[in-house]
Short mmCIF file of C-alpha atoms (C1' of nucleotides) in Angstrom, two decimals:
data_model
loop_
_atom_site.label_atom_id
_atom_site.label_comp_id
_atom_site.label_asym_id
_atom_site.label_seq_id
_atom_site.Cartn_x
_atom_site.Cartn_y
_atom_site.Cartn_z
CA MET V 1 125.47 103.83 123.49
CA PRO V 2 123.07 103.40 126.40
CA THR V 3 122.28 107.01 127.54
CA ASN V 4 121.14 107.62 131.40
CA LEU V 5 124.83 106.30 132.84
CA SER V 6 126.86 107.70 135.06
CA ALA V 7 130.16 109.46 133.77
CA SER V 8 132.06 106.49 135.70
CA GLU V 9 129.76 103.89 134.46
CA LEU V 10 130.62 105.83 131.01
CA ALA V 11 134.78 105.11 131.33
CA ARG V 12 134.56 101.58 132.17
CA LEU V 13 132.09 101.28 129.47
CA GLU V 14 134.47 102.69 126.84
CA ASP V 15 137.85 100.62 128.22
CA LEU V 16 135.87 97.87 127.75
CA SER V 17 135.42 98.62 123.73
CA ASN V 18 138.40 100.11 122.92
CA SER V 19 139.82 97.36 119.93
CA LYS V 20 138.34 99.38 117.30
CA ARG V 21 139.38 97.86 113.90
CA THR V 22 139.15 98.84 110.50
CA TYR V 23 136.83 96.48 107.38
CA SER V 24 137.62 96.85 103.37
CA THR V 25 134.19 96.19 101.29
CA GLY V 26 134.07 92.74 101.05
CA ASP V 27 135.53 91.94 104.45
CA TYR V 28 133.92 89.58 107.21
CA LEU V 29 132.90 90.32 110.75
CA TYR V 30 132.55 87.15 111.72
CA ARG V 31 131.22 84.00 109.23
CA THR V 32 128.74 80.84 110.65
CA GLY V 33 130.80 79.05 112.35
CA ASP V 34 133.17 81.44 114.45
CA CYS V 35 133.35 80.86 117.90
CA PHE V 36 131.57 83.06 119.78
CA LEU V 37 133.24 86.23 121.64
CA SER V 38 132.95 90.16 121.43
CA LEU V 39 129.79 91.43 120.50
CA HIS V 40 130.46 94.59 117.38
CA ALA V 41 129.00 97.98 117.26
CA ILE V 42 129.21 99.39 114.10
CA ARG V 43 130.70 102.82 114.49
CA SER V 44 130.51 103.48 111.32
CA GLY V 45 129.70 102.09 107.54
CA SER V 46 126.89 99.58 107.28
CA VAL V 47 127.21 95.87 107.65
CA LYS V 48 125.08 92.80 105.99
CA THR V 49 123.80 89.42 107.66
CA ARG V 50 123.36 86.47 106.27
CA VAL V 51 122.03 82.72 106.84
CA LEU V 52 123.57 79.91 104.76
CA HIS V 53 121.76 77.27 103.74
CA GLU V 54 123.16 74.08 103.07
CA ASP V 55 122.75 73.21 99.38
CA GLY V 56 124.37 77.19 99.20
CA ARG V 57 121.02 79.26 98.52
CA GLU V 58 121.31 82.02 101.27
CA GLN V 59 118.85 84.99 102.99
CA LEU V 60 119.67 88.18 103.91
CA THR V 61 118.40 88.71 107.11
CA SER V 62 120.02 92.55 107.73
CA PHE V 63 121.78 95.27 106.65
CA LEU V 64 122.93 97.63 109.62
CA MET V 65 124.13 101.03 110.06
CA ALA V 66 126.08 102.79 112.51
CA GLY V 67 124.97 102.51 115.55
CA GLU V 68 123.98 99.27 115.56
CA ILE V 69 125.09 95.70 117.48
CA ILE V 70 125.80 93.12 116.07
CA GLY V 71 125.92 89.17 116.73
CA LEU V 72 123.18 88.60 119.04
CA ASP V 73 123.19 85.03 117.78
CA ALA V 74 125.73 83.11 118.74
CA ILE V 75 124.65 84.38 121.88
CA SER V 76 122.35 80.71 122.36
CA THR V 77 125.56 78.62 120.95
CA ASP V 78 128.52 80.19 121.70
CA PHE V 79 129.59 79.89 117.66
CA HIS V 80 127.94 82.65 115.07
CA THR V 81 124.69 81.18 113.42
CA CYS V 82 124.76 82.96 110.29
CA GLU V 83 127.95 85.30 108.79
CA ALA V 84 128.44 89.27 108.73
CA VAL V 85 130.74 91.00 105.84
CA ALA V 86 131.11 95.15 105.45
CA MET V 87 129.54 96.58 103.09
CA GLU V 88 131.22 99.59 102.46
CA PRO V 89 134.74 100.47 104.55
CA CYS V 90 133.48 100.39 108.69
CA GLU V 91 134.80 101.20 111.47
CA VAL V 92 134.04 98.40 114.17
CA CYS V 93 134.35 98.32 118.11
CA GLU V 94 134.40 94.57 119.64
CA LEU V 95 132.89 93.87 122.53
CA PRO V 96 133.61 91.04 124.42
CA PHE V 97 130.06 89.82 125.23
CA ALA V 98 131.15 87.58 129.02
CA GLN V 99 132.44 91.67 130.15
CA MET V 100 129.82 93.59 128.78
CA GLU V 101 127.94 90.61 131.38
CA GLU V 102 130.22 91.39 134.69
CA LEU V 103 129.56 95.23 133.91
CA SER V 104 125.87 94.75 132.68
CA ARG V 105 125.50 92.83 136.78
CA GLU V 106 126.77 96.22 137.99
CA ILE V 107 125.39 98.48 135.90
CA PRO V 108 121.32 98.27 136.19
CA SER V 109 120.72 100.71 133.08
CA LEU V 110 123.07 98.79 130.97
CA GLN V 111 121.62 96.04 131.49
CA ARG V 112 118.34 96.68 130.73
CA HIS V 113 119.47 98.02 127.08
CA LEU V 114 121.45 95.77 126.50
CA HIS V 115 118.06 93.30 127.23
CA LYS V 116 116.21 96.08 124.80
CA ILE V 117 118.71 96.29 122.34
CA MET V 118 118.27 91.85 121.96
CA SER V 119 114.53 92.57 121.88
CA ARG V 120 114.01 95.41 119.24
CA GLU V 121 116.05 92.55 117.46
CA ILE V 122 112.83 90.10 117.96
CA VAL V 123 110.54 92.83 117.37
CA ARG V 124 112.72 93.72 113.66
CA ASP V 125 112.77 89.85 112.85
CA ARG V 126 108.96 90.08 112.99
CA GLY V 127 107.95 92.13 110.94
CA ILE V 128 110.02 90.92 108.40
CA MET V 129 108.55 87.47 109.08
CA LEU V 130 105.36 89.70 108.38
CA LEU V 131 107.15 90.80 105.23
CA LEU V 132 108.06 87.67 104.06
CA GLY V 133 104.38 85.80 104.97
CA SER V 134 102.44 88.03 103.58
CA MET V 135 102.97 90.79 101.48
CA ARG V 136 104.27 90.92 97.92
CA ALA V 137 107.05 92.16 96.01
CA GLU V 138 105.55 96.02 95.56
CA GLU V 139 104.65 95.66 99.02
CA ARG V 140 107.82 94.32 100.15
CA LEU V 141 109.62 96.44 98.66
CA ALA V 142 107.80 99.65 99.34
CA THR V 143 108.08 98.38 103.18
CA PHE V 144 111.62 98.20 102.58
CA LEU V 145 111.81 101.92 101.18
CA LEU V 146 109.87 103.31 103.97
CA ASN V 147 112.65 101.86 106.77
CA LEU V 148 115.47 103.25 105.02
CA SER V 149 113.61 106.89 104.73
CA GLN V 150 112.92 106.92 108.33
CA GLN V 151 116.26 105.45 108.87
CA ASN V 152 117.77 108.72 106.68
CA ALA V 153 115.87 110.10 109.13
CA ALA V 154 116.90 108.83 112.35
CA LEU V 155 120.96 110.01 111.11
CA GLY V 156 119.08 114.09 109.55
CA MET V 157 120.05 112.60 106.54
CA ILE V 158 117.64 114.11 103.66
CA SER V 159 114.10 111.01 105.23
CA THR V 160 113.11 111.28 100.84
CA GLN V 161 116.19 111.02 99.04
CA LEU V 162 118.24 107.26 99.66
CA ARG V 163 121.45 106.23 98.20
CA LEU V 164 121.59 102.58 98.49
CA LYS V 165 124.84 99.93 99.66
CA MET V 166 123.41 96.94 98.18
CA SER V 167 122.20 95.88 94.78
CA ARG V 168 119.12 94.62 93.28
CA LEU V 169 120.91 91.23 93.61
CA GLU V 170 121.04 91.63 97.58
CA ILE V 171 117.55 93.50 98.07
CA GLY V 172 116.08 90.37 97.09
CA SER V 173 117.82 88.39 98.72
CA TYR V 174 117.11 89.83 102.04
CA LEU V 175 113.12 90.41 100.70
CA GLY V 176 112.34 87.15 99.30
CA LEU V 177 112.76 88.03 95.73
CA LYS V 178 114.85 86.95 93.22
CA LEU V 179 116.72 90.63 91.40
CA GLU V 180 114.44 91.08 88.09
CA THR V 181 111.42 91.63 90.45
CA ILE V 182 113.13 94.32 92.05
CA SER V 183 114.16 96.18 89.19
CA ARG V 184 110.66 95.64 87.84
CA ALA V 185 109.17 97.36 91.36
CA PHE V 186 111.32 100.00 90.48
CA SER V 187 110.25 100.89 87.32
CA ARG V 188 106.68 100.28 88.53
CA PHE V 189 106.97 102.52 91.50
CA GLN V 190 109.14 104.94 89.17
CA GLU V 191 106.35 105.49 86.04
CA GLU V 192 103.63 105.76 88.26
CA GLY V 193 105.69 108.67 90.03
CA LEU V 194 106.36 107.39 93.20
CA LEU V 195 110.02 107.55 93.01
CA GLN V 196 113.05 108.37 91.14
CA VAL V 197 115.05 105.91 90.40
CA LYS V 198 119.00 106.45 88.89
CA ALA V 199 120.19 102.86 89.40
CA ARG V 200 121.52 103.02 93.10
CA TYR V 201 119.87 107.19 93.91
CA ILE V 202 116.64 106.66 95.12
CA GLU V 203 114.34 110.02 95.42
CA ILE V 204 111.48 109.63 97.01
CA LEU V 205 108.69 111.94 95.05
CA ASP V 206 105.79 110.45 96.61
CA LEU V 207 105.93 109.51 100.50
CA PRO V 208 102.45 109.26 100.84
CA ARG V 209 101.19 106.72 98.62
CA LEU V 210 104.15 105.09 99.23
CA ARG V 211 102.92 104.60 102.75
CA ILE V 212 99.66 102.77 101.07
CA LEU V 213 101.16 100.60 99.17
CA ALA V 214 104.05 99.70 102.14
CA VAL V 215 100.59 99.54 104.67
CA LYS V 216 97.83 97.88 101.51
CA SER V 217 98.05 97.07 98.22
CA MET G 1 114.27 75.70 134.28
CA PRO G 2 117.47 77.24 133.94
CA THR G 3 120.25 74.36 135.07
CA ASN G 4 123.82 74.53 137.63
CA LEU G 5 121.15 76.94 140.28
CA SER G 6 121.62 75.80 143.97
CA ALA G 7 119.30 74.97 145.70
CA SER G 8 118.33 78.83 146.96
CA GLU G 9 118.98 79.96 143.84
CA LEU G 10 116.12 77.94 142.71
CA ALA G 11 114.26 78.82 145.49
CA ARG G 12 113.87 82.43 144.02
CA LEU G 13 112.82 82.23 141.08
CA GLU G 14 109.97 79.61 142.07
CA ASP G 15 109.34 82.04 144.14
CA LEU G 16 108.90 84.75 141.88
CA SER G 17 107.20 82.43 139.86
CA ASN G 18 104.39 81.89 141.96
CA SER G 19 101.48 82.75 140.04
CA LYS G 20 100.11 80.29 137.82
CA ARG G 21 97.90 80.78 135.10
CA THR G 22 95.81 79.13 133.14
CA TYR G 23 93.68 79.47 129.89
CA SER G 24 91.34 77.88 128.12
CA THR G 25 91.72 76.99 124.42
CA GLY G 26 91.74 80.82 121.96
CA ASP G 27 92.34 82.69 125.28
CA TYR G 28 94.42 85.45 124.74
CA LEU G 29 97.46 85.49 127.27
CA TYR G 30 98.20 88.71 126.22
CA ARG G 31 97.36 91.24 123.02
CA THR G 32 99.13 93.51 120.80
CA GLY G 33 99.23 96.49 122.67
CA ASP G 34 99.26 95.00 125.46
CA CYS G 35 101.17 96.67 128.20
CA PHE G 36 104.56 94.01 129.46
CA LEU G 37 105.56 93.20 133.33
CA SER G 38 105.85 89.54 132.93
CA LEU G 39 106.96 87.16 129.97
CA HIS G 40 105.49 84.01 130.84
CA ALA G 41 106.03 80.38 131.27
CA ILE G 42 104.60 77.77 129.50
CA ARG G 43 104.01 75.06 131.34
CA SER G 44 101.63 72.59 129.62
CA GLY G 45 99.87 73.32 126.49
CA SER G 46 100.55 74.72 123.49
CA VAL G 47 100.46 78.53 121.97
CA LYS G 48 100.53 80.87 119.47
CA THR G 49 101.89 84.01 118.75
CA ARG G 50 100.83 86.29 115.78
CA VAL G 51 101.92 90.12 114.47
CA LEU G 52 98.84 91.56 112.53
CA HIS G 53 98.86 93.59 109.44
CA GLU G 54 97.37 96.71 109.58
CA ASP G 55 95.18 95.96 107.33
CA GLY G 56 93.90 92.45 109.62
CA ARG G 57 96.31 90.43 107.44
CA GLU G 58 98.17 87.94 109.78
CA GLN G 59 101.81 85.85 110.53
CA LEU G 60 101.92 83.74 112.73
CA THR G 61 104.85 83.71 114.30
CA SER G 62 105.73 80.43 116.94
CA PHE G 63 103.72 77.54 118.08
CA LEU G 64 104.72 76.80 121.54
CA MET G 65 104.58 74.41 123.42
CA ALA G 66 105.99 73.54 127.94
CA GLY G 67 108.81 74.36 128.57
CA GLU G 68 109.03 77.47 126.26
CA ILE G 69 109.46 81.16 127.72
CA ILE G 70 107.32 83.37 125.33
CA GLY G 71 107.25 87.38 125.82
CA LEU G 72 110.12 88.90 125.24
CA ASP G 73 109.37 90.89 121.90
CA ALA G 74 107.66 93.42 124.76
CA ILE G 75 110.88 94.04 126.32
CA SER G 76 112.28 97.01 123.88
CA THR G 77 109.01 98.91 123.92
CA ASP G 78 107.63 97.65 127.43
CA PHE G 79 104.17 96.61 125.57
CA HIS G 80 103.21 93.21 123.60
CA THR G 81 103.63 93.73 119.32
CA CYS G 82 102.67 90.47 118.87
CA GLU G 83 99.77 88.76 120.44
CA ALA G 84 99.98 85.41 122.05
CA VAL G 85 97.26 83.10 122.18
CA ALA G 86 96.38 79.55 124.03
CA MET G 87 95.50 76.73 121.07
CA GLU G 88 94.61 73.99 124.18
CA PRO G 89 94.10 74.27 127.68
CA CYS G 90 96.65 75.88 129.17
CA GLU G 91 98.85 76.72 132.56
CA VAL G 92 100.98 78.89 132.39
CA CYS G 93 103.73 81.29 134.93
CA GLU G 94 103.45 84.82 134.67
CA LEU G 95 107.71 86.03 135.65
CA PRO G 96 107.57 89.37 136.65
CA PHE G 97 110.81 90.85 134.51
CA ALA G 98 111.69 93.45 136.52
CA GLN G 99 112.00 90.69 139.20
CA MET G 100 114.08 89.05 136.82
CA GLU G 101 116.64 91.36 135.64
CA GLU G 102 117.25 91.94 139.43
CA LEU G 103 117.12 88.00 140.33
CA SER G 104 119.35 87.69 137.10
CA ARG G 105 121.93 90.22 138.59
CA GLU G 106 122.67 88.99 141.53
CA ILE G 107 123.11 85.68 140.06
CA PRO G 108 125.53 85.04 136.63
CA SER G 109 124.32 81.58 135.19
CA LEU G 110 120.31 82.96 135.40
CA GLN G 111 121.02 85.43 134.02
CA ARG G 112 123.54 83.69 131.01
CA HIS G 113 120.61 82.07 131.05
CA LEU G 114 117.92 84.82 130.10
CA HIS G 115 120.48 86.10 127.22
CA LYS G 116 120.29 82.00 126.02
CA ILE G 117 116.56 82.60 126.02
CA MET G 118 116.82 85.29 123.69
CA SER G 119 119.55 84.67 121.72
CA ARG G 120 117.74 81.57 120.92
CA GLU G 121 114.49 83.26 119.20
CA ILE G 122 116.88 85.62 117.43
CA VAL G 123 118.13 82.45 116.14
CA ARG G 124 115.28 80.76 115.69
CA ASP G 125 113.48 83.79 113.39
CA ARG G 126 116.06 84.27 111.66
CA GLY G 127 115.94 80.07 110.17
CA ILE G 128 112.40 81.29 109.22
CA MET G 129 113.13 83.82 107.22
CA LEU G 130 115.36 81.87 105.51
CA LEU G 131 112.73 79.51 105.50
CA LEU G 132 109.92 81.99 103.63
CA GLY G 133 112.36 83.63 101.83
CA SER G 134 113.68 81.29 99.53
CA MET G 135 112.43 78.27 99.47
CA ARG G 136 109.47 76.28 97.92
CA ALA G 137 106.12 75.09 99.14
CA GLU G 138 107.12 71.64 99.95
CA GLU G 139 110.60 72.30 101.36
CA ARG G 140 108.81 74.74 103.67
CA LEU G 141 106.23 72.20 105.20
CA ALA G 142 108.76 69.13 105.26
CA THR G 143 111.04 71.19 107.24
CA PHE G 144 107.97 72.70 109.46
CA LEU G 145 107.24 69.14 110.03
CA LEU G 146 110.95 67.89 110.81
CA ASN G 147 110.89 70.24 113.61
CA LEU G 148 107.64 69.22 114.94
CA SER G 149 109.33 65.74 115.10
CA GLN G 150 112.81 67.29 116.62
CA GLN G 151 110.68 68.75 119.23
CA ASN G 152 108.57 65.01 119.87
CA ALA G 153 111.71 64.03 120.17
CA ALA G 154 113.01 66.40 122.42
CA LEU G 155 109.92 66.02 125.11
CA GLY G 156 111.42 61.77 124.74
CA MET G 157 107.57 61.11 122.48
CA ILE G 158 107.91 59.10 119.23
CA SER G 159 109.37 61.15 117.04
CA THR G 160 107.71 59.91 113.52
CA GLN G 161 104.01 60.26 114.69
CA LEU G 162 102.42 63.65 115.34
CA ARG G 163 99.28 65.16 116.81
CA LEU G 164 98.86 68.66 115.47
CA LYS G 165 97.68 71.17 117.78
CA MET G 166 96.95 73.46 114.29
CA SER G 167 95.04 73.82 111.63
CA ARG G 168 96.17 73.13 107.63
CA LEU G 169 95.51 77.60 107.81
CA GLU G 170 97.26 78.51 110.85
CA ILE G 171 99.96 75.93 109.50
CA GLY G 172 100.19 78.08 105.56
CA SER G 173 99.78 81.43 107.89
CA TYR G 174 102.97 80.13 109.87
CA LEU G 175 104.41 79.28 106.75
CA GLY G 176 103.27 81.81 104.58
CA LEU G 177 101.58 79.65 102.21
CA LYS G 178 97.43 79.16 101.24
CA LEU G 179 96.31 76.62 103.31
CA GLU G 180 94.54 75.15 99.97
CA THR G 181 99.03 74.73 99.22
CA ILE G 182 99.64 73.00 102.48
CA SER G 183 96.45 70.20 102.08
CA ARG G 184 98.30 69.51 98.82
CA ALA G 185 101.85 69.34 99.50
CA PHE G 186 100.52 66.32 102.78
CA SER G 187 98.50 64.80 99.89
CA ARG G 188 101.54 64.68 98.07
CA PHE G 189 103.55 63.94 100.33
CA GLN G 190 101.36 61.04 101.52
CA GLU G 191 101.46 60.22 97.41
CA GLU G 192 104.87 59.68 97.20
CA GLY G 193 105.38 57.27 100.56
CA LEU G 194 107.27 60.18 102.98
CA LEU G 195 103.87 60.38 105.05
CA GLN G 196 100.38 58.43 106.38
CA VAL G 197 98.28 61.68 107.14
CA LYS G 198 94.93 61.12 108.91
CA ALA G 199 94.16 64.56 109.23
CA ARG G 200 95.62 65.85 112.30
CA TYR G 201 97.64 62.35 112.81
CA ILE G 202 100.86 62.17 110.96
CA GLU G 203 103.05 59.11 110.54
CA ILE G 204 106.22 60.08 108.79
CA LEU G 205 106.56 56.67 106.79
CA ASP G 206 110.76 57.98 105.53
CA LEU G 207 111.97 59.86 107.10
CA PRO G 208 115.47 60.54 105.31
CA ARG G 209 113.69 61.47 103.01
CA LEU G 210 111.67 63.96 104.59
CA ARG G 211 114.97 65.18 105.35
CA ILE G 212 116.18 65.79 101.62
CA LEU G 213 113.49 67.52 100.69
CA ALA G 214 113.72 69.52 103.67
CA VAL G 215 116.96 70.27 102.16
CA LYS G 216 116.80 70.69 99.17
CA SER G 217 113.98 70.07 97.21
"C1'" DA S 1 138.95 108.78 78.46
"C1'" DC S 2 138.37 103.82 77.51
"C1'" DC S 3 137.87 99.35 78.46
"C1'" DG S 4 136.36 95.66 80.59
"C1'" DT S 5 133.50 94.80 83.28
"C1'" DA S 6 129.51 93.26 86.83
"C1'" DT S 7 125.39 96.30 87.19
"C1'" DT S 8 120.78 96.92 85.78
"C1'" DT S 9 116.81 96.95 82.71
"C1'" DT S 10 113.45 94.98 79.92
"C1'" DG S 11 111.02 91.75 78.00
"C1'" DA S 12 109.39 87.02 76.48
"C1'" DC S 13 107.59 82.64 78.57
"C1'" DA S 14 107.14 78.96 82.28
"C1'" DT S 15 106.25 77.57 86.56
"C1'" DA S 16 104.07 77.86 91.44
"C1'" DT S 17 100.91 78.94 94.41
"C1'" DA S 18 96.64 81.47 94.99
"C1'" DT S 19 91.52 81.75 94.48
"C1'" DC S 20 87.62 80.55 93.68
"C1'" DA S 21 84.55 77.02 94.30
"C1'" DA S 22 81.93 71.88 94.98
"C1'" DG S 23 82.32 68.24 97.56
"C1'" DA S 24 83.69 65.11 101.30
"C1'" DC S 25 85.18 64.16 106.46
"C1'" DG S 26 84.97 64.37 111.03
"C1'" DG S 27 83.87 65.54 114.96
"C1'" DA S 28 80.44 67.83 118.90
"C1'" DC S 29 76.32 67.46 120.09
"C1'" DA S 30 71.13 66.63 120.30
"C1'" DT N 1 71.99 57.71 115.21
"C1'" DG N 2 71.84 61.98 111.86
"C1'" DT N 3 72.93 67.32 112.03
"C1'" DC N 4 75.66 70.98 111.79
"C1'" DC N 5 79.13 73.49 111.50
"C1'" DG N 6 83.90 73.35 110.78
"C1'" DT N 7 87.68 71.78 108.41
"C1'" DC N 8 90.13 69.29 104.60
"C1'" DT N 9 90.67 68.04 100.24
"C1'" DT N 10 90.31 68.50 94.96
"C1'" DG N 11 89.71 70.41 90.48
"C1'" DA N 12 90.09 74.29 87.40
"C1'" DT N 13 91.30 78.49 86.73
"C1'" DA N 14 94.38 83.42 86.65
"C1'" DT N 15 97.68 85.79 88.23
"C1'" DA N 16 102.29 87.21 90.90
"C1'" DT N 17 107.01 86.09 90.58
"C1'" DG N 18 110.32 83.10 88.58
"C1'" DT N 19 113.84 82.21 85.17
"C1'" DC N 20 116.20 82.32 80.52
"C1'" DA N 21 118.26 85.67 77.50
"C1'" DA N 22 119.84 90.64 75.68
"C1'" DA N 23 120.96 94.81 75.28
"C1'" DA N 24 121.36 99.43 78.18
"C1'" DT N 25 124.27 101.38 81.48
"C1'" DA N 26 127.26 102.51 85.28
"C1'" DC N 27 131.63 101.99 87.34
"C1'" DG N 28 136.83 101.24 88.90
"C1'" DG N 29 141.75 100.71 86.61
"C1'" DT N 30 145.27 102.31 83.76
#
DNA sequence: ACCGTATTTTGACATATATCAAGACGGACA
DNA sequence: TGTCCGTCTTGATATATGTCAAAATACGGT
């Protein structure tokens, strides 16, 4: 997945990531407190991560798709500080981190790539902090949908047709809202002609207006 | 600041970070969009970072003190995605990132340290996402105060006496609340005997109860 | 195709926090 | 010491979102 590597460098990286595992819906890739050995590269399927509060409340912190690297939070403490759950059948490669570090000492472009991945994670989290801290319900949902739309586009799929892998409850947990609020916002968007909502199938009818909503309501 | 380095390794790192700058209150260390060359190590003083929304809303994303490394968000895009402002007079070292990368390829323990710093940032952000997404006002403030208290302890200061460097407005922006809500929460904590509040001087009177509040209200 | 279960929608109502507005306080400076 | 200006507190009220409950709908397994 890093770009501009030579064939032999690429081969060494492949070699490192040969242990591919499959997970069924609901399986944990890791749990809070598990000790950290490997990053996980999602090859197919999708995964959610969540942090748990002592009293049982939880916060979803990301929805991840094929192509993403997951588990970076654990580097700092050598154990996982959140948990990752498969949302559908997944194929995941394990990338032993000690070997990744070793290899990235030898291959500058891999090192750079690793740094970018970590930094991107920080940027993404900051964006969600902005969302959680200063946007209202409909703005949050609009932003969320636009992100999904962009992801679709990046994977070469139709950007206005979304097939959600997560429930209203999960969307709510991610956006800091209750599931009823999510449901009402969907209904409202439909009433206003922004979306066509059929359970988890969403069609974006008015992308420009959705963008305006996401930026400022 | 990385531990277990040899004297010569340390010297090379020192060498790299020789350009120390001072900032006055309100000065920018960098702004959104500035191109990225260096990380910044705060030697003294304190700094806040914030992300800006197109419509002018802003979200404070961190309060940083001496000993912290700042600017990691910019690695992914080669320009800064947030801005950093001095909250009091500061001394800051610039750490040219390209050279940091080079050095960390040669010194595994520096590499490891850099990774831990980035990962810790991710963990911290996740914690704030939990706070913003699923805690109520008083829980947020209690959590915030406990964090400050721990920071004080880590610096060898009295952990129950806090001298805030930020206004109620800034605390609100960080915690996703309005300044009036922060003020009321302080008043309420004082009424209940948890705190002694004198403007920006806060004394924690009942640490255990504050902890309970932070975990579950 | 049908049943049972989980998810989603919708409504009525409760509540936390925001908003607006007025004073009080405190520190910088003459 | 007094004045000014930004910060903070407090009150009255508005509003967005949460809560509780019931019905509608979608979905997986037999």
